[in-house]
CSV table of C-alpha atoms in Angstrom, one decimal:
chain,number,residue,atom,x,y,z
F,15,MET,CA,95.1,101.8,91.7
F,16,GLY,CA,95.9,101.7,88.0
F,17,ARG,CA,98.8,102.5,85.6
F,18,GLY,CA,97.7,105.6,86.5
F,19,LEU,CA,96.3,106.9,90.0
F,20,ALA,CA,93.1,106.6,88.1
F,21,LEU,CA,94.7,106.2,88.6
F,22,THR,CA,94.7,104.8,90.0
F,23,VAL,CA,93.3,98.6,94.0
F,24,ALA,CA,86.3,87.0,97.7
F,25,ILE,CA,87.0,83.6,97.8
F,26,GLY,CA,90.4,81.5,96.9
F,27,LEU,CA,90.2,77.6,97.0
F,28,ALA,CA,92.7,76.0,99.3
F,29,GLY,CA,93.2,79.2,101.1
F,30,SER,CA,89.6,80.6,101.3
F,31,LEU,CA,88.0,81.8,104.7
F,32,ALA,CA,84.9,80.7,102.5
F,33,SER,CA,83.1,77.1,103.5
F,34,ALA,CA,83.5,75.8,100.0
F,35,PRO,CA,85.5,76.4,96.8
F,36,PRO,CA,84.0,77.8,93.3
F,37,ALA,CA,82.9,76.0,90.9
F,38,ALA,CA,84.8,77.4,87.4
F,39,ALA,CA,81.9,78.1,84.4
F,40,ASP,CA,81.6,76.0,81.8
F,41,ARG,CA,79.8,76.5,78.6
F,42,ASP,CA,76.3,74.7,79.6
F,43,ASP,CA,76.0,77.8,82.4
F,44,VAL,CA,77.1,80.5,80.0
F,45,GLY,CA,75.9,81.5,76.6
F,46,GLN,CA,78.8,82.6,73.7
F,47,VAL,CA,79.7,85.8,72.6
F,48,GLU,CA,77.9,87.3,69.8
F,49,TRP,CA,81.0,90.1,68.4
F,50,GLY,CA,80.1,93.4,66.8
F,51,ALA,CA,80.7,96.9,66.3
F,52,CYS,CA,82.3,99.0,69.3
F,53,PRO,CA,81.0,101.7,71.1
F,54,ASP,CA,82.7,104.8,69.5
F,55,ASP,CA,85.0,105.8,72.8
F,56,VAL,CA,86.6,102.4,72.2
F,57,THR,CA,86.8,102.7,68.3
F,58,ALA,CA,88.4,105.8,68.5
F,59,LYS,CA,91.0,104.8,70.2
F,60,ALA,CA,91.8,101.8,67.6
F,61,PRO,CA,90.4,103.2,64.6
F,62,ASP,CA,92.5,101.7,62.2
F,63,LEU,CA,92.5,97.8,64.3
F,64,ASN,CA,89.5,95.7,64.0
F,65,VAL,CA,88.4,95.7,67.6
F,66,ARG,CA,85.4,93.7,68.2
F,67,CYS,CA,82.5,94.2,70.6
F,68,GLY,CA,80.6,92.3,72.5
F,69,THR,CA,78.5,91.3,76.1
F,70,VAL,CA,78.5,88.5,78.5
F,71,THR,CA,75.3,87.9,81.2
F,72,VAL,CA,76.9,87.3,84.5
F,73,PRO,CA,75.0,87.6,87.9
F,74,LEU,CA,74.8,90.7,89.8
F,75,ASP,CA,75.0,88.3,93.0
F,76,TYR,CA,76.3,85.3,92.8
F,77,ASP,CA,74.9,83.5,96.1
F,78,ASP,CA,71.5,84.0,93.6
F,79,PRO,CA,72.7,82.8,90.3
F,80,ASP,CA,69.6,82.8,88.8
F,81,GLY,CA,68.5,86.3,90.3
F,82,THR,CA,69.2,89.5,88.8
F,83,GLN,CA,71.4,89.7,85.6
F,84,ILE,CA,73.9,92.0,85.0
F,85,ASP,CA,75.8,92.3,81.4
F,86,LEU,CA,79.8,92.9,81.1
F,87,MET,CA,80.9,94.8,77.8
F,88,VAL,CA,84.2,92.7,76.2
F,89,SER,CA,86.2,93.8,73.9
F,90,ARG,CA,88.4,91.7,71.2
F,91,LEU,CA,91.3,92.1,69.3
F,92,ALA,CA,91.4,88.9,67.8
F,93,SER,CA,94.9,86.4,66.5
F,94,GLU,CA,95.5,86.4,62.6
F,95,ASN,CA,97.8,83.5,63.1
F,96,PRO,CA,95.3,80.2,63.7
F,97,HIS,CA,97.9,78.1,63.8
F,98,LYS,CA,100.1,80.3,66.8
F,99,ARG,CA,97.1,80.9,68.8
F,100,ARG,CA,96.8,79.7,71.9
F,101,GLY,CA,93.7,81.0,73.7
F,102,VAL,CA,92.9,84.4,75.0
F,103,LEU,CA,94.7,86.9,77.2
F,104,LEU,CA,92.2,88.6,79.8
F,105,LEU,CA,93.5,91.9,80.5
F,106,ASN,CA,93.1,94.8,83.1
F,107,PRO,CA,94.4,97.8,83.6
F,108,GLY,CA,94.2,98.3,87.2
F,109,GLY,CA,91.9,100.8,89.0
F,110,PRO,CA,89.5,99.4,89.8
F,111,GLY,CA,87.5,102.1,88.2
F,112,GLY,CA,90.4,102.0,84.9
F,113,SER,CA,88.5,100.6,81.6
F,114,ALA,CA,90.2,97.3,79.6
F,115,LEU,CA,87.9,97.6,76.4
F,116,THR,CA,90.9,99.7,74.9
F,117,MET,CA,93.3,97.9,76.4
F,118,PRO,CA,93.8,95.5,73.6
F,119,ALA,CA,94.7,98.2,70.8
F,120,GLU,CA,97.0,100.4,73.3
F,121,LEU,CA,98.9,97.4,73.8
F,122,ALA,CA,99.0,96.8,70.0
F,123,ASP,CA,100.3,100.4,69.8
F,124,LEU,CA,102.7,100.3,72.0
F,125,GLY,CA,104.5,97.8,70.3
F,126,ILE,CA,103.7,94.5,72.1
F,127,PRO,CA,105.8,91.8,70.3
F,128,SER,CA,103.9,89.8,67.4
F,129,LYS,CA,104.8,86.6,69.3
F,130,VAL,CA,101.7,87.9,71.8
F,131,LEU,CA,99.4,88.9,69.3
F,132,ASP,CA,99.7,85.6,67.3
F,133,THR,CA,99.1,83.8,70.5
F,134,TYR,CA,96.3,85.0,71.7
F,135,ASP,CA,93.3,86.8,71.4
F,136,LEU,CA,93.4,90.1,73.5
F,137,ILE,CA,90.5,90.3,75.4
F,138,GLY,CA,89.3,93.8,77.2
F,139,MET,CA,86.3,94.9,79.4
F,140,ASP,CA,84.7,96.9,81.5
F,141,THR,CA,84.5,95.3,84.8
F,142,ARG,CA,81.7,94.8,86.8
F,143,GLY,CA,79.8,98.6,88.0
F,144,PHE,CA,82.4,100.7,85.4
F,145,GLY,CA,81.9,102.1,82.1
F,146,HIS,CA,79.5,99.9,79.9
F,147,SER,CA,79.2,97.3,82.3
F,148,ALA,CA,76.1,98.4,84.7
F,149,PRO,CA,77.9,101.6,85.7
F,150,ILE,CA,77.2,102.7,89.6
F,151,ASP,CA,77.4,106.3,90.6
F,152,CYS,CA,77.8,108.2,93.7
F,153,GLY,CA,76.6,111.4,92.2
F,154,PHE,CA,80.2,113.2,92.4
F,155,THR,CA,80.8,116.5,89.8
F,156,VAL,CA,84.2,117.7,89.8
F,157,GLY,CA,83.4,120.8,91.2
F,158,GLN,CA,83.2,118.6,94.4
F,159,ASP,CA,86.7,118.6,93.8
F,160,TYR,CA,86.9,114.9,95.5
F,161,ILE,CA,90.2,113.1,94.4
F,162,GLY,CA,88.7,109.4,95.3
F,163,ASN,CA,91.8,107.3,95.5
F,164,VAL,CA,94.4,109.1,98.0
F,165,PRO,CA,93.3,110.9,100.9
F,166,PRO,CA,94.5,114.6,101.3
F,167,TYR,CA,97.6,115.6,103.3
F,168,ALA,CA,97.1,115.8,107.1
F,169,VAL,CA,99.0,118.4,108.5
F,170,ASP,CA,97.7,117.7,111.8
F,171,ASN,CA,94.8,115.6,113.8
F,172,ALA,CA,92.4,118.6,113.0
F,173,ALA,CA,93.1,118.1,109.5
F,174,VAL,CA,92.1,114.1,110.0
F,175,VAL,CA,89.0,115.2,111.8
F,176,GLU,CA,87.9,117.1,108.8
F,177,GLN,CA,88.6,115.1,106.3
F,178,ALA,CA,86.8,112.6,108.5
F,179,GLU,CA,83.5,114.8,108.1
F,180,ILE,CA,83.8,114.6,104.2
F,181,ALA,CA,85.0,111.0,104.0
F,182,LYS,CA,81.9,110.2,106.0
F,183,GLY,CA,79.5,113.0,103.8
F,184,VAL,CA,81.1,110.9,100.8
F,185,ALA,CA,79.9,107.4,102.0
F,186,GLU,CA,76.2,108.9,103.2
F,187,GLN,CA,76.3,110.3,99.3
F,188,CYS,CA,77.1,106.7,97.9
F,189,ALA,CA,74.7,105.0,99.6
F,190,ALA,CA,71.9,107.3,98.8
F,191,ASN,CA,72.4,107.2,95.5
F,192,ASP,CA,72.7,103.1,95.1
F,193,THR,CA,69.2,103.0,94.4
F,194,ASP,CA,69.5,99.5,92.4
F,195,GLY,CA,71.2,98.2,95.1
F,196,ARG,CA,74.1,96.9,92.9
F,197,MET,CA,77.0,98.4,95.2
F,198,ALA,CA,77.0,95.7,97.7
F,199,HIS,CA,78.4,92.9,94.8
F,200,ILE,CA,81.0,95.0,93.2
F,201,THR,CA,83.9,93.6,94.9
F,202,THR,CA,87.2,92.0,93.5
F,203,ALA,CA,86.0,88.1,94.0
F,204,ASN,CA,82.4,88.6,92.0
F,205,THR,CA,85.1,90.5,89.5
F,206,ALA,CA,87.0,87.2,89.9
F,207,ARG,CA,84.4,85.3,89.4
F,208,ASP,CA,82.7,87.2,85.8
F,209,LEU,CA,86.6,86.7,84.4
F,210,ASP,CA,85.5,83.1,84.6
F,211,ARG,CA,82.3,83.1,83.4
F,212,ILE,CA,83.7,85.7,80.4
F,213,ARG,CA,86.3,83.0,79.6
F,214,ALA,CA,83.5,80.2,79.3
F,215,ALA,CA,81.7,82.4,77.4
F,216,LEU,CA,85.1,82.4,74.9
F,217,GLY,CA,85.0,78.9,74.4
F,218,GLU,CA,88.1,78.2,76.0
F,219,LYS,CA,88.8,75.8,79.1
F,220,LYS,CA,91.7,78.1,80.0
F,221,ALA,CA,92.4,81.9,80.4
F,222,SER,CA,95.8,83.6,80.3
F,223,TYR,CA,95.9,86.8,82.4
F,224,PHE,CA,97.7,90.4,82.5
F,225,GLY,CA,97.1,92.8,84.6
F,226,LEU,CA,98.6,95.6,86.0
F,227,SER,CA,98.5,97.7,89.3
F,228,TYR,CA,94.9,96.8,90.8
F,229,GLY,CA,95.1,94.6,88.2
F,230,SER,CA,97.6,92.6,90.0
F,231,ALA,CA,95.0,92.3,93.2
F,232,LEU,CA,92.9,90.8,90.8
F,233,GLY,CA,95.0,88.5,88.9
F,234,ALA,CA,96.0,86.9,92.1
F,235,ALA,CA,92.4,86.7,93.0
F,236,TYR,CA,91.5,85.1,89.9
F,237,ALA,CA,94.3,82.8,90.5
F,238,SER,CA,93.7,81.7,93.6
F,239,MET,CA,90.2,81.2,93.0
F,240,PHE,CA,90.5,79.2,89.8
F,241,PRO,CA,93.9,77.9,89.6
F,242,ASP,CA,92.3,74.8,87.1
F,243,THR,CA,91.1,77.4,84.8
F,244,THR,CA,93.7,80.1,84.6
F,245,ASP,CA,96.8,79.1,82.2
F,246,ARG,CA,99.5,82.1,81.8
F,247,VAL,CA,99.5,84.5,84.4
F,248,LEU,CA,101.7,87.9,84.7
F,249,ILE,CA,100.8,90.6,87.3
F,250,ASP,CA,103.3,93.9,87.1
F,251,SER,CA,103.3,97.1,89.4
F,252,ASN,CA,102.0,94.6,92.8
F,253,LEU,CA,99.8,95.3,95.4
F,254,GLY,CA,101.0,92.4,96.9
F,255,ASP,CA,97.2,91.5,98.0
F,256,THR,CA,94.1,90.9,96.5
F,257,ALA,CA,92.8,93.7,97.6
F,258,LEU,CA,93.4,97.5,98.5
F,259,ASP,CA,93.5,97.5,102.0
F,260,ARG,CA,94.7,100.0,104.7
F,261,ALA,CA,98.3,98.7,104.6
F,262,GLY,CA,98.5,99.5,101.0
F,263,LEU,CA,97.3,102.5,100.6
F,264,ARG,CA,99.4,103.3,103.3
F,265,ARG,CA,102.6,102.1,101.1
F,266,TYR,CA,102.6,104.5,98.8
F,267,ALA,CA,104.2,106.9,101.2
F,268,LEU,CA,106.9,104.3,100.7
F,269,GLY,CA,106.7,104.0,97.6
F,270,MET,CA,107.1,108.3,97.3
F,271,GLU,CA,110.1,107.9,98.8
F,272,GLU,CA,111.9,105.3,97.2
F,273,THR,CA,111.1,106.8,93.9
F,274,PHE,CA,111.7,110.5,94.8
F,275,PRO,CA,115.1,110.3,94.6
F,276,ASP,CA,114.9,109.9,90.8
F,277,PHE,CA,113.0,113.0,90.0
F,278,ALA,CA,115.3,114.8,92.2
F,279,LYS,CA,118.3,113.7,90.7
F,280,TRP,CA,116.8,114.3,87.2
F,281,THR,CA,115.4,117.9,88.3
F,282,ALA,CA,119.0,118.8,89.1
F,283,ALA,CA,120.6,117.9,86.3
F,284,ARG,CA,118.9,120.9,84.9
F,285,ASN,CA,119.0,123.4,87.8
F,286,SER,CA,120.0,125.7,85.4
F,287,ALA,CA,116.7,125.4,83.2
F,288,TYR,CA,114.5,124.6,86.1
F,289,GLY,CA,116.3,126.6,89.2
F,290,LEU,CA,114.7,123.9,91.9
F,291,GLY,CA,117.9,122.6,93.6
F,292,ARG,CA,121.6,121.8,92.0
F,293,THR,CA,121.6,118.6,94.3
F,294,PRO,CA,119.0,116.1,94.6
F,295,GLU,CA,119.2,116.8,98.4
F,296,GLU,CA,118.4,120.3,97.4
F,297,VAL,CA,115.5,119.6,95.4
F,298,ARG,CA,114.2,117.7,98.5
F,299,GLU,CA,114.7,120.6,100.3
F,300,THR,CA,112.8,122.6,97.8
F,301,TYR,CA,109.4,120.4,97.6
F,302,PHE,CA,109.3,120.6,102.0
F,303,SER,CA,109.4,124.4,101.4
F,304,LEU,CA,107.0,124.7,98.7
F,305,ALA,CA,104.8,122.3,100.3
F,306,GLU,CA,105.1,124.3,103.7
F,307,ARG,CA,104.7,127.5,102.0
F,308,LEU,CA,101.1,126.3,100.0
F,309,ASP,CA,100.0,125.3,103.4
F,310,GLU,CA,100.0,128.8,104.7
F,311,LYS,CA,98.5,130.2,101.6
F,312,PRO,CA,97.7,128.7,98.4
F,313,VAL,CA,99.1,130.5,95.0
F,314,PHE,CA,96.7,131.2,93.0
F,315,GLY,CA,94.5,128.5,94.1
F,316,ILE,CA,96.8,126.0,94.9
F,317,ASP,CA,97.0,124.6,98.4
F,318,GLY,CA,99.8,122.0,99.8
F,319,ARG,CA,97.8,119.2,99.5
F,320,GLN,CA,97.2,119.8,95.8
F,321,PHE,CA,101.0,120.0,95.1
F,322,ARG,CA,102.2,117.0,97.3
F,323,PHE,CA,99.1,114.6,95.1
F,324,THR,CA,100.3,116.1,92.0
F,325,THR,CA,104.0,115.7,92.7
F,326,PHE,CA,103.4,112.2,93.6
F,327,GLY,CA,101.4,111.7,90.3
F,328,GLY,CA,104.5,113.1,88.6
F,329,LEU,CA,106.6,110.3,89.5
F,330,TYR,CA,104.5,107.4,87.8
F,331,ALA,CA,107.0,107.9,84.7
F,332,LYS,CA,109.9,109.9,84.1
F,333,ARG,CA,107.8,111.3,81.2
F,334,THR,CA,105.7,113.5,83.4
F,335,TYR,CA,109.0,114.7,85.5
F,336,GLY,CA,109.3,117.8,82.9
F,337,ARG,CA,105.5,119.4,83.9
F,338,THR,CA,105.9,118.4,87.5
F,339,ALA,CA,109.3,120.7,87.3
F,340,GLN,CA,107.4,123.4,85.8
F,341,LEU,CA,104.9,123.1,88.5
F,342,TRP,CA,107.4,123.3,91.2
F,343,GLU,CA,108.5,126.2,88.9
F,344,ALA,CA,105.7,128.4,88.5
F,345,ILE,CA,104.9,127.9,92.0
F,346,LYS,CA,108.1,129.3,93.8
F,347,ASP,CA,108.1,132.1,91.2
F,348,ALA,CA,104.6,132.8,91.6
F,349,ASP,CA,103.9,133.7,88.3
F,350,GLU,CA,100.1,134.1,88.0
F,351,THR,CA,100.5,133.1,84.1
F,352,ALA,CA,102.6,129.5,84.6
F,353,VAL,CA,100.6,128.7,87.9
F,354,LYS,CA,97.8,128.8,85.5
F,355,ARG,CA,99.8,127.0,82.9
F,356,ALA,CA,100.7,124.4,85.6
F,357,LYS,CA,96.8,124.3,86.5
F,358,ARG,CA,96.3,122.5,83.0
F,359,LEU,CA,99.1,120.4,83.3
F,360,MET,CA,97.9,119.5,87.2
F,361,ALA,CA,94.1,118.0,85.6
F,362,GLU,CA,96.2,115.9,83.4
F,363,THR,CA,98.7,114.1,86.0
F,364,PRO,CA,98.0,110.1,86.8
F,365,GLY,CA,94.5,110.6,89.3
F,366,ALA,CA,93.6,113.6,88.8
F,367,PRO,CA,89.9,114.4,87.7
F,368,ALA,CA,90.5,114.2,83.8
F,369,ALA,CA,92.7,111.3,84.1
F,370,ALA,CA,90.3,109.8,85.5
F,371,ALA,CA,87.1,110.9,83.5
F,372,GLU,CA,89.0,109.1,80.4
F,373,GLY,CA,87.0,106.7,79.2
F,374,ALA,CA,84.1,107.3,81.6
F,375,SER,CA,82.6,109.9,83.7
F,376,TYR,CA,84.5,111.1,86.6
F,377,SER,CA,81.9,110.3,88.7
F,378,ASN,CA,81.9,106.2,88.0
F,379,SER,CA,85.8,106.0,88.0
F,380,TRP,CA,86.0,107.1,91.5
F,381,SER,CA,82.5,105.4,92.9
F,382,VAL,CA,84.1,101.4,91.4
F,383,PHE,CA,86.7,102.9,93.1
F,384,LEU,CA,85.1,103.5,96.3
F,385,THR,CA,82.7,100.2,96.4
F,386,VAL,CA,85.6,97.9,95.6
F,387,THR,CA,88.1,99.5,98.1
F,388,CYS,CA,85.8,99.9,100.8
F,389,ASN,CA,83.6,96.3,100.1
F,390,ASP,CA,86.8,94.3,100.0
F,391,VAL,CA,87.9,94.6,103.4
F,392,GLU,CA,87.0,95.6,107.0
F,393,TRP,CA,88.7,99.5,107.1
F,394,PRO,CA,88.7,100.9,110.6
F,395,SER,CA,86.3,103.0,112.0
F,396,ASP,CA,87.4,104.7,114.6
F,397,VAL,CA,88.8,108.0,113.6
F,398,ARG,CA,91.7,108.6,116.6
F,399,ALA,CA,93.5,105.5,114.4
F,400,TYR,CA,93.8,107.5,111.5
F,401,GLN,CA,95.3,110.4,113.5
F,402,HIS,CA,97.6,107.6,114.9
F,403,SER,CA,99.2,106.4,111.7
F,404,VAL,CA,99.0,110.0,110.0
F,405,ALA,CA,101.1,111.1,112.8
F,406,ALA,CA,103.3,107.9,112.9
F,407,ASP,CA,103.6,108.0,108.8
F,408,ARG,CA,104.4,111.9,108.5
F,409,GLU,CA,107.8,110.9,110.6
F,410,LYS,CA,108.5,107.9,108.5
F,411,TYR,CA,107.6,109.4,105.4
F,412,PRO,CA,107.7,113.2,105.7
F,413,LEU,CA,107.1,113.2,101.9
F,414,PHE,CA,103.8,111.6,101.5
F,415,GLY,CA,102.8,109.9,104.8
F,416,ALA,CA,100.1,111.9,106.0
F,417,GLY,CA,98.4,111.8,102.8
F,418,ALA,CA,98.4,107.5,102.5
F,419,ALA,CA,97.4,107.1,106.1
F,420,ASN,CA,94.6,109.9,106.0
F,421,ILE,CA,91.3,108.6,106.5
F,422,LEU,CA,88.9,107.5,103.4
F,423,PRO,CA,85.2,106.9,102.6
F,424,CYS,CA,85.8,102.9,103.6
F,425,ALA,CA,85.6,103.9,107.8
F,426,PHE,CA,81.7,105.1,107.0
F,427,TRP,CA,81.1,102.5,104.2
F,428,PRO,CA,77.7,101.3,104.8
F,429,HIS,CA,78.3,97.9,102.6
F,430,GLY,CA,81.0,96.2,104.4
F,431,PRO,CA,82.4,93.3,103.3
F,432,SER,CA,80.1,91.0,101.8
F,433,GLU,CA,82.3,88.1,102.1
F,434,PRO,CA,85.6,86.9,103.2
F,435,GLN,CA,88.8,88.8,101.4
F,436,VAL,CA,90.0,86.3,98.8
F,437,LYS,CA,93.0,84.5,100.4
F,438,ILE,CA,96.5,83.6,98.3
F,439,ASN,CA,96.0,79.8,97.1
F,440,ASP,CA,99.7,78.8,96.4
F,441,ASP,CA,98.3,75.0,95.9
F,442,GLY,CA,98.1,75.4,91.8
F,443,PRO,CA,100.2,75.3,88.6
F,444,THR,CA,104.1,77.5,89.0
F,445,ASN,CA,102.3,79.7,86.3
F,446,ILE,CA,102.8,83.3,87.8
F,447,LEU,CA,105.1,85.7,86.7
F,448,ILE,CA,105.5,88.6,88.9
F,449,MET,CA,107.0,91.5,87.5
F,450,GLN,CA,108.0,94.9,89.7
F,451,ASN,CA,110.0,98.3,89.0
F,452,ARG,CA,112.7,98.6,92.0
F,453,HIS,CA,111.0,102.1,92.3
F,454,ASP,CA,107.3,102.5,92.1
F,455,PRO,CA,105.5,105.6,93.4
F,456,VAL,CA,102.4,103.7,94.2
F,457,THR,CA,103.1,100.2,94.2
F,458,PRO,CA,106.5,99.8,95.9
F,459,LEU,CA,108.7,96.8,95.6
F,460,LEU,CA,107.7,95.4,98.4
F,461,GLY,CA,104.0,94.3,97.2
F,462,GLY,CA,105.9,92.5,93.9
F,463,GLN,CA,108.0,90.9,97.1
F,464,LEU,CA,105.1,89.9,99.3
F,465,PHE,CA,103.4,88.6,96.2
F,466,ARG,CA,106.3,86.1,95.8
F,467,LYS,CA,106.3,85.1,99.6
F,468,LYS,CA,102.5,84.2,99.8
F,469,PHE,CA,102.4,82.7,96.1
F,470,THR,CA,105.8,80.5,97.0
F,471,ASP,CA,106.0,77.9,94.0
F,472,ARG,CA,103.5,78.8,92.1
F,473,SER,CA,105.5,82.3,91.2
F,474,ARG,CA,108.6,83.8,89.7
F,475,LEU,CA,109.9,87.6,90.7
F,476,VAL,CA,111.3,89.7,88.0
F,477,THR,CA,112.8,92.7,89.5
F,478,ALA,CA,113.3,95.5,87.0
F,479,ASP,CA,116.2,97.9,87.9
F,480,GLY,CA,113.7,101.1,87.0
F,481,SER,CA,111.6,103.7,88.0
F,482,GLY,CA,107.9,104.3,87.3
F,483,HIS,CA,104.5,102.6,87.8
F,484,GLY,CA,104.4,99.3,85.2
F,485,VAL,CA,107.2,97.1,83.7
F,486,TYR,CA,106.2,94.9,80.8
F,487,VAL,CA,105.6,96.5,77.5
F,488,TYR,CA,104.7,99.9,79.6
F,489,GLY,CA,108.3,100.1,81.1
F,490,GLY,CA,110.8,99.8,78.8
F,491,ASN,CA,113.2,97.6,80.2
F,492,ALA,CA,114.5,95.5,77.5
F,493,CYS,CA,114.9,92.4,79.8
F,494,ALA,CA,111.2,92.4,81.4
F,495,LEU,CA,109.7,92.8,78.0
F,496,ASN,CA,112.1,89.9,76.9
F,497,VAL,CA,111.4,87.3,80.2
F,498,GLY,CA,107.0,88.2,80.2
F,499,THR,CA,107.3,87.5,76.1
F,500,ALA,CA,108.9,84.1,76.7
F,501,TRP,CA,106.4,83.6,79.7
F,502,LEU,CA,103.3,85.1,77.5
F,503,ALA,CA,104.1,83.2,74.2
F,504,ASP,CA,106.1,80.4,74.9
F,505,GLY,CA,105.4,79.4,78.0
F,506,VAL,CA,109.0,79.4,79.5
F,507,MET,CA,108.6,80.0,83.2
F,508,PRO,CA,112.0,81.4,84.9
F,509,GLU,CA,113.9,78.7,87.0
F,510,LYS,CA,114.6,80.9,89.5
F,511,ASP,CA,113.8,85.1,90.3
F,512,VAL,CA,115.2,87.0,87.5
F,513,MET,CA,116.6,91.0,88.1
F,514,CYS,CA,117.3,93.2,85.0
F,515,ARG,CA,119.7,95.7,84.9
F,516,ALA,CA,118.7,98.9,83.9
F,517,SER,CA,118.4,99.4,80.0
F,518,GLY,CA,117.5,102.1,77.4
C-alpha cells in the first residue's frame, strides 16, 4: 500500500520470534556509496535539483552473507548546510512496490520545511526487487487486468470461488517467472536489514526514517530490529503492524466506511452540479444503486467491481473527489462519451494500472506487492475461510467489505514465510512519532492506535482531524506539519499524544 494504493504493506530484537537479534552493519562490512548521475526516470522528476544516485551492494540472503549479492539503487538530495546537518533521513512512500528514488525531490517540491532539508540528506531508494534494485517480475500484462493489492468485490460465495481460481493462477504464474530464485528473499525484514546496510554505506552511526502507508510497517520493523542505529523515526498513515496481514487488508473496509461520509458530504453540497444526492444519505444510496446496477449489467465496460474499487481509490485525497463524482455521473446517465472520459480518470485512480506503472512497470509493481505481502506472514489457504469473512464483512462494512476480505494469491503462494514476522520491539528510545488522519480509506485510525499501543513509551501518536491518505507534508494540516518538523529537525518529541484540529 502506498500513499496511492500502489498504491497502494522479519526479525526484531527483544520482541522477535527468532533465536538471535540481527547485528547492525558497520563500515568494515559495507562499501561506501559512489554518487553519480541518476537514471532519466529519476532526473525527469527533479531537473532543477542536484539529486544524485548510487548503489549499495547487499546479500540476497542474509543467512548466506557471502552468497549472491544484489545492488540497490539509492538517491540523495544532500543538505547544503553543513553547520545544521545532523545525518540522513531514509524515505519510503509505501507499496510495497513504490519507488522512493524521486521522493527527495518530491518532498522538496511539496514544500517540506527548509529546517528538514538543512538537517538531513534525504535518501530515497528502490527497495529490493523493485525498479532499479534487482527487479522481480511475475509477467503481468495490463491486458490481464490484474490489480494486485485489492481483491475484487465478491457478490456471493461463488464469486469467491471464481476469484480463488484466478488467485491460484497468479501465484503459479509468479512461481514460474521466478527463474533466478529472488522472490523468496523479498521481505519486509530483509528490506529493514537493507536500510541498515545503506546507513552504514553512507558512513552514518545512526539514520532517521520517514515512511508512509506500507512504509509505516517497514519503519516499524526497522526501528524494532535496529533500535540502537535508528535515530528519529516518523511513521505516517499506519498499517498497525510490521506487515500487511489479513487483518490489515480487511481494515480497508473499515477505512472506507469511516472516510466515505466526507466524500458524501462534499458531493451532496454539489448536488446541483453532479445530481448524485441532496444529502450524504442520498449519496450513499446512489453508491449502492449504481454498484448493484453494474453488478447486473456493466455500463460500457465498467462493472460493479471496478466501480467500487475506483470509488475506494477516489477517497485517498479530496482533490480526487471531483473526478470520482464525474465517474458516478457518467454511469448514472449511461452517457457513452462521458463514460469513455471517466475510464481515463479511472486509470489515474490510486492503485490503478497507470498509477502503479509510474516509475516502474505495471508488472514489477504488483509483483513486489504480492511477493512481500505473501512472504511476510502465513495466509489462510482454505477458500471457505475467505467465503466466511467475505459474508461477514459484506454485512459489517457494506461499502467495500466483500472486496477487502476476498482472497489474494497469498493463499496459494509457493514460498510462504521464510522467517517469523518482525515483532514490535518496545524496548528502546522514545523516538517513534506516529501520525494518522482521523479518516483514511486504506489505513484507518485504528492502525495508528495499534502502533501506539504496541510501541508504548517508545512512541507518541499525532491524530489529525483530516481525511485522506498521508499526514505529514502530504495532508495539509498545520499542526501536524509543525509537530512533525519539530521532531525531525529539532528533536522535540511531544510529551504526550497530540490531537490536531482541522486546518486550511
